[in-house]
Amino acid sequence: MAQLSDDCFAFNGPLLPIGEAENLIGARIAPVEGREAVALRDALGRVLAENIVAPINVPPFDNSAVDGYAVRGEDLAFDGEKRFCIVDRVTAGRAAMRALGAGEAIRIFTGAPMPPAADTVFMQEDCRLEGDHVVVPAGLRAGANRRLAGEDMQAGAVALPAGRRLSARDVALAAALGLTTLVVHRRVRIALFSTGDEIVEPGTALPRAALYDSNRYLLAGLIARFGAAVTDLGILRDDPKELGRALAAAAADHDLVLTSGGVSAGEADHVRSAVESIGRLVFWRLAVKPGRPVAMGVISGGAANGAAFVGLPGNPVAVFVTFVRVVRPLLLRLAGASPEPLVAMPVRAAFSYKKRAGRREYVRVALRKAEDGVLEACKYEQDGAGVLTSLTETDGLAELGEEVTRIEPGATIGFLAYASLVG
Ligand code: AMP
Ligand code: MG
């Protein structure tokens, strides 16, 4: 399945820095095997399994970039104005009937093929009509307002590389090349569970001391954005035997088993011991806040190479943060995608904050434009790891590095927009 061997992670220390977790994932997780051809309209979010080589030039022919008048470059050496005789008219989708001679112009529209001998187009806004002549100003350089065949993409060039996770922009380029199917990696298969005696499904009665499950909905939504296939396996009780059985069964036909809750050190937290009984745990504490208890490992299951396992924390905000920092790179790697590093944008802090050195923290912030026009990050007041509104009422995460201990208003901090985190 996930091409994992039991010794694929080698870290046993107490709190694993995020960078090291990412390195482990990058170095030791192999893409799933198997590829398929998908129709262009089903290709969004899928990962290319081979390079796309352009079969044709884009654009396929020289054409006009504007509505105007096409002339020959050698007729451009003049001062003041010059009159050209209009000898033909060519619209997009048509070709000119004749080549241009000296002192002649052809009325042309955007996207129409350049007439033979013409290489320059005057914009109609710059021209004046006088009967069947057009008067144009001096100063245009030869080749202006013409789009060359292949200037966007040359036939034979690599248009999109293997490992590319296809965006709508990429699919548009494939369409421009006339392609109808693309060869992609098969979807990563993910088994998704929530855990906890207190967790119940929306739509059922809410007993005293119970909570509706939000994590599975958060995770299923995030995973869908990565083009993976989710099997929603519901909610597991805090029972070691039930957990072990369910996780082992899921590992047999999935590449990744993903849970939330039950991975900290409480007496009802049985996920780690369940995984240890059916596989191997590699780390379970990450130097991140929120989200410290996050477990990763391998479940032997029935699959030849074992399925990857990630046990996320229970608190929804911690689930989101650890998804971004652990599940996202793991998913991309399993899917055969090239690494897509997250780039934090510099913004100005409008808050003060104290933190401990040695772990990375993610503060939920809303952006606003300050009076001087600079973007400022405002911290959401309630910063508990269980406060879901801190995710719904903000624009992204401020990323405070391991070395940072204090943020004062005015400091430059890194901002990760939610939209950039899930692709
Ligand atoms: P745990 O790590 O299992 O102790 O969970 C930490 C916190 O997250 C507890 O307050 C749980 O009730 C909460 N929690 C766990 N799973 C979920 C879930 N699926 N949806 C919402 N909250 C959860
Ligand atoms: Mg729990």
Coordinates of C-alpha atoms and ligand atoms in Angstrom, one line a residue:
M1 CA 0.0 0.0 0.0
A2 CA 1.9 3.0 1.3
Q3 CA 5.3 1.5 0.6
L4 CA 6.3 1.9 4.2
S5 CA 8.7 -0.4 6.0
D6 CA 8.6 -0.8 9.7
D7 CA 11.8 1.1 10.2
C8 CA 10.9 4.0 8.0
F9 CA 11.1 6.5 10.9
A10 CA 13.9 6.5 13.3
F11 CA 13.1 9.2 15.8
N12 CA 12.5 8.3 19.4
G13 CA 13.2 11.6 21.1
P14 CA 10.7 13.4 23.2
L15 CA 9.4 16.3 21.1
L16 CA 10.1 16.1 17.4
P17 CA 10.6 19.4 15.6
I18 CA 8.2 20.0 12.6
G19 CA 11.1 20.3 10.2
E20 CA 12.3 16.8 11.2
A21 CA 8.9 15.3 10.8
E22 CA 8.7 16.8 7.3
N23 CA 12.2 15.5 6.5
L24 CA 11.2 12.0 7.6
I25 CA 8.1 12.1 5.5
G26 CA 10.0 13.4 2.5
A27 CA 12.8 10.9 2.7
R28 CA 10.9 7.7 3.7
I29 CA 7.4 7.8 2.2
A30 CA 7.1 6.6 -1.3
P31 CA 4.2 7.4 -3.7
V32 CA 1.4 4.9 -4.1
E33 CA 1.8 2.6 -7.1
G34 CA -0.7 2.6 -9.9
R35 CA -1.7 5.2 -12.5
E36 CA -4.8 5.8 -14.6
A37 CA -5.9 7.9 -17.5
V38 CA -8.5 10.5 -16.6
A39 CA -10.6 12.8 -18.7
L40 CA -9.6 16.4 -18.6
R41 CA -12.7 17.4 -16.7
D42 CA -11.9 14.9 -14.0
A43 CA -8.3 15.9 -13.7
L44 CA -8.6 18.7 -11.2
G45 CA -6.5 18.0 -8.0
R46 CA -5.0 14.8 -9.4
V47 CA -1.2 14.4 -9.7
L48 CA 0.4 13.9 -13.1
A49 CA 2.2 10.6 -13.3
E50 CA 4.2 11.6 -16.4
N51 CA 5.4 14.8 -18.1
I52 CA 3.0 16.4 -20.5
V53 CA 4.9 17.2 -23.7
A54 CA 3.2 19.8 -25.9
P55 CA 2.0 18.1 -29.1
I56 CA 1.4 21.5 -30.8
N57 CA 2.4 25.2 -30.5
V58 CA 0.3 27.5 -28.4
P59 CA -0.8 29.6 -30.1
P60 CA -0.8 27.4 -33.2
F61 CA -0.2 30.4 -35.6
D62 CA 0.9 34.0 -35.6
N63 CA -2.1 36.2 -34.7
S64 CA -3.2 39.7 -33.8
A65 CA -3.2 40.7 -30.1
V66 CA -5.6 43.6 -30.8
D67 CA -8.4 44.9 -33.0
G68 CA -6.8 47.2 -35.6
Y69 CA -4.8 47.3 -38.8
A70 CA -2.0 44.9 -39.9
V71 CA 0.9 46.3 -41.9
R72 CA 4.4 45.3 -43.0
G73 CA 7.2 46.2 -40.7
E74 CA 9.3 47.7 -43.6
D75 CA 6.5 50.3 -44.2
L76 CA 7.0 51.8 -40.7
A77 CA 9.9 54.2 -41.3
F78 CA 8.0 57.5 -41.4
D79 CA 7.5 60.6 -39.3
G80 CA 4.2 62.2 -38.5
E81 CA 1.3 60.2 -39.9
K82 CA 1.0 57.8 -42.8
R83 CA -1.9 56.6 -44.9
F84 CA -2.3 53.0 -45.8
C85 CA -4.8 51.5 -48.3
I86 CA -7.1 49.0 -46.7
V87 CA -7.2 45.9 -49.0
D88 CA -8.8 43.1 -46.9
R89 CA -10.6 42.3 -43.7
V90 CA -9.9 39.3 -41.5
T91 CA -11.8 38.2 -38.4
A92 CA -10.9 35.5 -35.8
G93 CA -11.3 32.1 -37.3
R94 CA -10.7 33.3 -40.8
A95 CA -7.6 33.8 -42.9
A96 CA -6.6 36.8 -45.1
M97 CA -7.3 36.2 -48.8
R98 CA -4.2 38.0 -50.0
A99 CA -0.7 39.0 -49.0
L100 CA 0.1 42.6 -48.1
G101 CA 1.9 44.9 -50.6
A102 CA 3.8 48.1 -49.9
G103 CA 1.6 50.8 -48.4
E104 CA -1.2 48.4 -47.7
A105 CA -3.1 47.5 -44.5
I106 CA -5.6 44.8 -43.6
R107 CA -8.3 45.3 -41.2
I108 CA -7.8 42.7 -38.5
F109 CA -9.4 41.6 -35.2
T110 CA -8.0 40.0 -32.1
G111 CA -7.0 36.3 -32.6
A112 CA -7.2 36.5 -36.4
P113 CA -4.2 35.0 -38.2
M114 CA -1.6 37.5 -39.3
P115 CA -1.9 38.0 -43.1
P116 CA 1.1 36.8 -45.1
A117 CA 3.8 39.5 -45.1
A118 CA 2.2 41.4 -42.2
D119 CA 4.0 41.5 -38.9
T120 CA 2.7 44.6 -37.1
V121 CA -0.7 45.7 -36.0
F122 CA -1.9 49.2 -35.2
M123 CA -4.5 49.4 -32.5
Q124 CA -7.8 50.8 -33.9
E125 CA -7.9 53.4 -31.1
D126 CA -4.7 54.9 -32.5
C127 CA -6.0 55.1 -36.1
R128 CA -8.3 57.3 -38.2
L129 CA -10.3 56.2 -41.1
E130 CA -10.4 58.2 -44.3
G131 CA -12.6 56.4 -46.8
D132 CA -10.9 53.2 -47.8
H133 CA -7.6 54.4 -46.2
V134 CA -6.4 54.3 -42.6
V135 CA -4.2 57.0 -41.1
V136 CA -1.7 55.7 -38.5
P137 CA 0.7 57.5 -36.2
A138 CA 4.5 57.1 -36.3
G139 CA 6.5 55.4 -33.6
L140 CA 5.2 51.8 -33.6
R141 CA 8.0 49.2 -33.7
A142 CA 7.9 46.3 -36.1
G143 CA 6.3 43.2 -34.6
A144 CA 4.1 45.2 -32.2
N145 CA 0.7 43.7 -31.2
R146 CA 1.5 40.4 -32.8
R147 CA 1.4 37.1 -31.0
L148 CA 3.9 34.6 -32.4
A149 CA 3.1 30.9 -32.9
G150 CA 4.5 28.9 -29.9
E151 CA 5.3 32.0 -27.9
D152 CA 3.2 30.6 -25.0
M153 CA 4.2 26.9 -25.4
Q154 CA 6.5 25.4 -28.1
A155 CA 5.6 22.0 -29.5
G156 CA 7.9 19.4 -28.0
A157 CA 8.5 21.3 -24.7
V158 CA 7.4 20.0 -21.3
A159 CA 4.2 21.8 -20.6
L160 CA 3.6 20.3 -17.1
P161 CA 6.0 18.0 -15.2
A162 CA 5.3 14.7 -13.6
G163 CA 4.4 15.3 -10.0
R164 CA 2.3 18.4 -10.7
R165 CA -0.9 18.6 -8.7
L166 CA -3.3 19.9 -11.3
S167 CA -4.9 23.2 -10.8
A168 CA -7.7 24.7 -13.0
R169 CA -4.9 26.7 -14.6
D170 CA -2.9 23.6 -15.5
V171 CA -6.0 21.8 -16.9
A172 CA -6.6 24.9 -19.0
L173 CA -3.1 24.6 -20.5
A174 CA -3.6 20.9 -21.2
A175 CA -6.9 21.8 -23.0
A176 CA -5.1 24.5 -25.0
L177 CA -2.8 21.7 -26.2
G178 CA -5.8 19.7 -27.4
L179 CA -5.3 16.9 -24.9
T180 CA -8.4 15.0 -23.7
T181 CA -7.0 12.6 -21.1
L182 CA -4.1 12.8 -18.7
V183 CA -2.2 10.1 -17.0
V184 CA -2.3 10.6 -13.2
H185 CA -1.4 8.6 -10.1
R186 CA -4.2 6.7 -8.6
R187 CA -6.0 8.4 -5.8
V188 CA -4.5 8.0 -2.3
R189 CA -7.0 5.9 -0.2
I190 CA -7.6 7.3 3.3
A191 CA -9.5 5.6 6.1
L192 CA -10.9 8.3 8.5
F193 CA -12.0 7.8 12.1
S194 CA -13.0 9.9 15.0
T195 CA -12.4 8.5 18.5
G196 CA -14.0 9.3 21.8
D197 CA -16.8 8.1 24.1
E198 CA -18.2 11.6 24.2
I199 CA -18.3 12.1 20.4
V200 CA -21.6 11.7 18.6
E201 CA -22.7 12.1 15.0
P202 CA -24.6 15.3 14.0
G203 CA -28.2 14.3 13.4
T204 CA -28.4 12.1 16.5
A205 CA -29.6 13.2 19.9
L206 CA -26.9 15.0 22.0
P207 CA -26.6 13.2 25.4
R208 CA -25.4 14.9 28.4
A209 CA -21.6 15.3 28.3
A210 CA -21.5 14.6 24.6
L211 CA -20.2 16.6 21.7
Y212 CA -21.0 16.5 18.0
D213 CA -18.2 15.3 15.8
S214 CA -16.6 18.1 13.9
N215 CA -13.2 16.7 13.2
R216 CA -14.3 14.1 10.7
Y217 CA -16.1 16.8 8.7
L218 CA -13.0 19.1 8.9
L219 CA -10.7 16.3 7.8
A220 CA -12.9 14.9 5.0
G221 CA -13.2 18.4 3.6
L222 CA -9.5 19.1 3.7
I223 CA -8.6 15.7 2.2
A224 CA -11.1 16.2 -0.7
R225 CA -9.1 19.3 -1.7
F226 CA -6.1 17.1 -2.2
G227 CA -7.8 14.7 -4.6
A228 CA -7.6 11.7 -2.2
A229 CA -10.4 9.3 -1.6
V230 CA -11.8 9.1 1.9
T231 CA -13.6 6.2 3.5
D232 CA -15.5 7.7 6.4
L233 CA -15.5 4.9 9.0
G234 CA -17.3 6.8 11.7
I235 CA -16.6 7.2 15.4
L236 CA -14.7 4.6 17.6
R237 CA -15.2 4.2 21.3
D238 CA -12.3 4.6 23.7
D239 CA -11.8 0.9 23.8
P240 CA -8.3 -0.5 23.0
K241 CA -9.6 -3.7 21.5
E242 CA -12.2 -2.0 19.3
L243 CA -9.6 0.5 18.2
G244 CA -7.0 -2.1 17.4
R245 CA -9.5 -4.2 15.4
A246 CA -10.9 -1.3 13.4
L247 CA -7.5 0.3 12.6
A248 CA -6.1 -3.1 11.5
A249 CA -9.0 -3.7 9.3
A250 CA -8.8 -0.3 7.7
A251 CA -5.1 -0.7 7.1
A252 CA -5.7 -3.7 4.9
D253 CA -7.2 -1.6 2.0
H254 CA -6.1 1.9 2.6
D255 CA -2.8 3.8 2.2
L256 CA -3.3 6.0 5.2
V257 CA -5.3 5.5 8.4
L258 CA -6.2 8.8 9.9
T259 CA -7.7 9.3 13.4
S260 CA -8.4 12.2 15.7
G261 CA -8.5 12.1 19.5
G262 CA -7.1 9.6 22.0
V263 CA -3.4 10.2 21.4
S264 CA -2.4 12.1 24.5
A265 CA -1.4 10.7 27.8
G266 CA -4.8 10.4 29.5
E267 CA -6.1 7.2 30.9
A268 CA -8.8 7.0 28.2
D269 CA -6.3 7.6 25.4
H270 CA -5.8 4.2 23.8
V271 CA -5.0 5.0 20.2
R272 CA -1.3 4.8 20.6
S273 CA -1.3 1.5 22.4
A274 CA -3.7 0.1 19.8
V275 CA -1.3 1.1 17.0
E276 CA 1.6 -0.4 18.9
S277 CA -0.3 -3.7 19.1
I278 CA -0.8 -3.9 15.4
G279 CA 2.2 -2.0 14.0
R280 CA 4.8 0.5 15.1
L281 CA 4.6 4.0 16.4
V282 CA 7.4 6.3 15.2
F283 CA 6.7 9.5 17.0
W284 CA 3.8 10.8 19.0
R285 CA 4.8 14.2 20.2
L286 CA 5.5 17.1 17.9
A287 CA 7.1 20.4 18.9
V288 CA 4.0 22.4 17.9
K289 CA 1.2 24.3 19.5
P290 CA -1.6 23.7 19.2
G291 CA -1.2 20.0 18.4
R292 CA 1.5 18.5 20.5
P293 CA 0.1 15.0 20.7
V294 CA 0.2 13.8 17.2
A295 CA 1.2 10.2 16.5
M296 CA 2.6 8.8 13.3
G297 CA 3.5 5.2 12.5
V298 CA 2.8 2.2 10.4
I299 CA 0.1 -0.4 10.7
S300 CA 1.1 -3.8 9.4
G301 CA -2.5 -4.7 8.6
G302 CA -3.0 -7.1 5.7
A303 CA -1.2 -5.0 3.2
A304 CA 2.3 -6.0 2.0
N305 CA 4.1 -2.9 3.0
G306 CA 1.8 -1.6 5.7
A307 CA -0.4 1.5 5.8
A308 CA 0.8 4.8 7.2
F309 CA -1.0 5.9 10.3
V310 CA -1.5 9.4 11.7
G311 CA -3.3 10.0 14.9
L312 CA -4.2 13.6 15.2
P313 CA -5.1 15.3 18.5
G314 CA -8.7 15.7 19.5
N315 CA -9.1 19.4 19.7
P316 CA -10.4 20.8 16.3
V317 CA -7.9 23.6 16.0
A318 CA -5.0 21.3 16.8
V319 CA -6.5 18.9 14.1
F320 CA -6.3 21.7 11.6
V321 CA -2.8 22.7 12.4
T322 CA -1.4 19.2 12.5
F323 CA -3.2 18.4 9.3
V324 CA -1.4 21.2 7.6
R325 CA 2.0 20.3 9.1
V326 CA 1.9 16.5 9.0
V327 CA -0.9 15.2 6.9
R328 CA -0.6 17.6 4.1
P329 CA 3.1 16.8 3.3
L330 CA 2.4 13.1 3.8
L331 CA -0.6 13.2 1.5
L332 CA 1.3 15.0 -1.2
R333 CA 4.1 12.5 -0.9
L334 CA 1.8 9.5 -1.1
A335 CA 0.0 11.1 -4.1
G336 CA 3.3 11.4 -6.0
A337 CA 3.2 15.1 -5.9
S338 CA 6.3 17.3 -6.0
P339 CA 6.9 19.0 -2.6
E340 CA 4.9 22.2 -2.3
P341 CA 6.5 24.2 0.5
L342 CA 4.3 26.5 2.4
V343 CA 5.4 30.1 2.0
A344 CA 4.4 32.4 4.8
M345 CA 3.8 36.0 3.7
P346 CA 5.2 38.8 5.9
V347 CA 2.6 40.8 7.7
R348 CA 2.7 43.2 10.6
A349 CA 1.6 41.9 14.0
A350 CA -1.1 44.0 15.7
F351 CA -0.8 42.0 18.9
S352 CA 1.6 41.0 21.6
Y353 CA 2.3 37.4 22.4
K354 CA 4.6 35.4 24.6
K355 CA 5.6 31.8 23.8
R356 CA 8.1 29.2 24.8
A357 CA 11.2 28.7 22.7
G358 CA 11.6 25.3 21.1
R359 CA 8.3 24.8 19.5
R360 CA 6.4 26.3 16.6
E361 CA 3.1 28.1 17.4
Y362 CA 0.2 28.9 15.2
V363 CA -1.9 31.8 16.2
R364 CA -5.2 32.4 14.4
V365 CA -5.3 35.9 12.9
A366 CA -7.6 38.1 10.9
L367 CA -6.0 40.5 8.4
R368 CA -6.9 44.2 8.2
K369 CA -5.4 47.1 6.4
A370 CA -3.8 49.6 8.8
E371 CA -4.0 53.3 8.2
D372 CA -0.6 53.4 6.5
G373 CA -1.9 50.7 4.1
V374 CA 0.1 47.8 5.5
L375 CA -1.6 44.5 6.2
E376 CA -1.9 43.8 9.9
A377 CA -2.6 40.6 11.7
C378 CA -5.0 40.7 14.6
K379 CA -5.1 37.8 16.9
Y380 CA -8.4 36.1 17.6
E381 CA -9.1 36.6 21.3
Q382 CA -9.9 33.0 22.3
D383 CA -6.9 31.0 21.4
G384 CA -7.8 27.6 23.0
A385 CA -7.1 24.6 20.8
G386 CA -10.8 23.6 20.9
V387 CA -12.2 27.0 19.8
L388 CA -13.6 26.3 16.3
T389 CA -14.6 29.9 15.8
S390 CA -11.0 30.9 16.0
L391 CA -10.8 29.1 12.6
T392 CA -14.1 30.4 11.1
E393 CA -13.6 34.1 12.1
T394 CA -10.1 34.5 10.9
D395 CA -8.1 34.5 7.7
G396 CA -5.1 32.3 8.4
L397 CA -2.4 31.2 10.8
A398 CA 0.5 33.4 12.0
E399 CA 3.5 31.1 12.2
L400 CA 5.8 31.8 15.1
G401 CA 9.1 30.0 14.7
E402 CA 10.8 27.7 17.3
E403 CA 13.3 30.5 18.3
V404 CA 10.6 33.2 18.9
T405 CA 9.7 33.9 22.5
R406 CA 8.0 37.2 22.2
I407 CA 6.0 39.2 19.7
E408 CA 5.3 42.9 20.1
P409 CA 2.9 45.0 18.0
G410 CA 4.7 46.2 14.8
A411 CA 6.9 43.0 14.5
T412 CA 6.9 41.3 11.1
I413 CA 5.5 37.8 11.3
G414 CA 4.8 35.1 8.8
F415 CA 1.2 34.6 7.7
L416 CA -0.3 31.5 6.1
A417 CA -3.7 32.2 4.4
Y418 CA -6.2 29.3 4.9
A419 CA -6.7 29.3 1.1
S420 CA -3.0 28.6 0.5
L421 CA -2.9 25.7 3.0
V422 CA -5.3 23.4 1.2
G423 CA -4.5 24.2 -2.4
Ligands
AMP1 P1 -8.6 13.8 23.4 O1 -7.3 14.0 22.9 O2 -9.3 12.5 22.9 O3 -8.6 13.8 24.9 O4 -9.5 15.0 22.9 C1 -9.2 16.3 23.2 C2 -10.4 17.2 23.1 O5 -10.9 17.2 21.8 C3 -11.5 16.7 24.0 O6 -12.1 17.9 24.5 C4 -12.5 16.1 23.0 O7 -13.8 16.1 23.4 C5 -12.3 16.9 21.7 N1 -12.6 16.1 20.6 C6 -12.1 14.8 20.3 N2 -12.5 14.4 19.2 C7 -13.4 15.3 18.7 C8 -14.2 15.4 17.5 N3 -14.2 14.4 16.6 N4 -14.9 16.5 17.3 C9 -14.9 17.5 18.2 N5 -14.1 17.5 19.3 C10 -13.4 16.4 19.6
MG2 MG -10.7 11.3 23.5

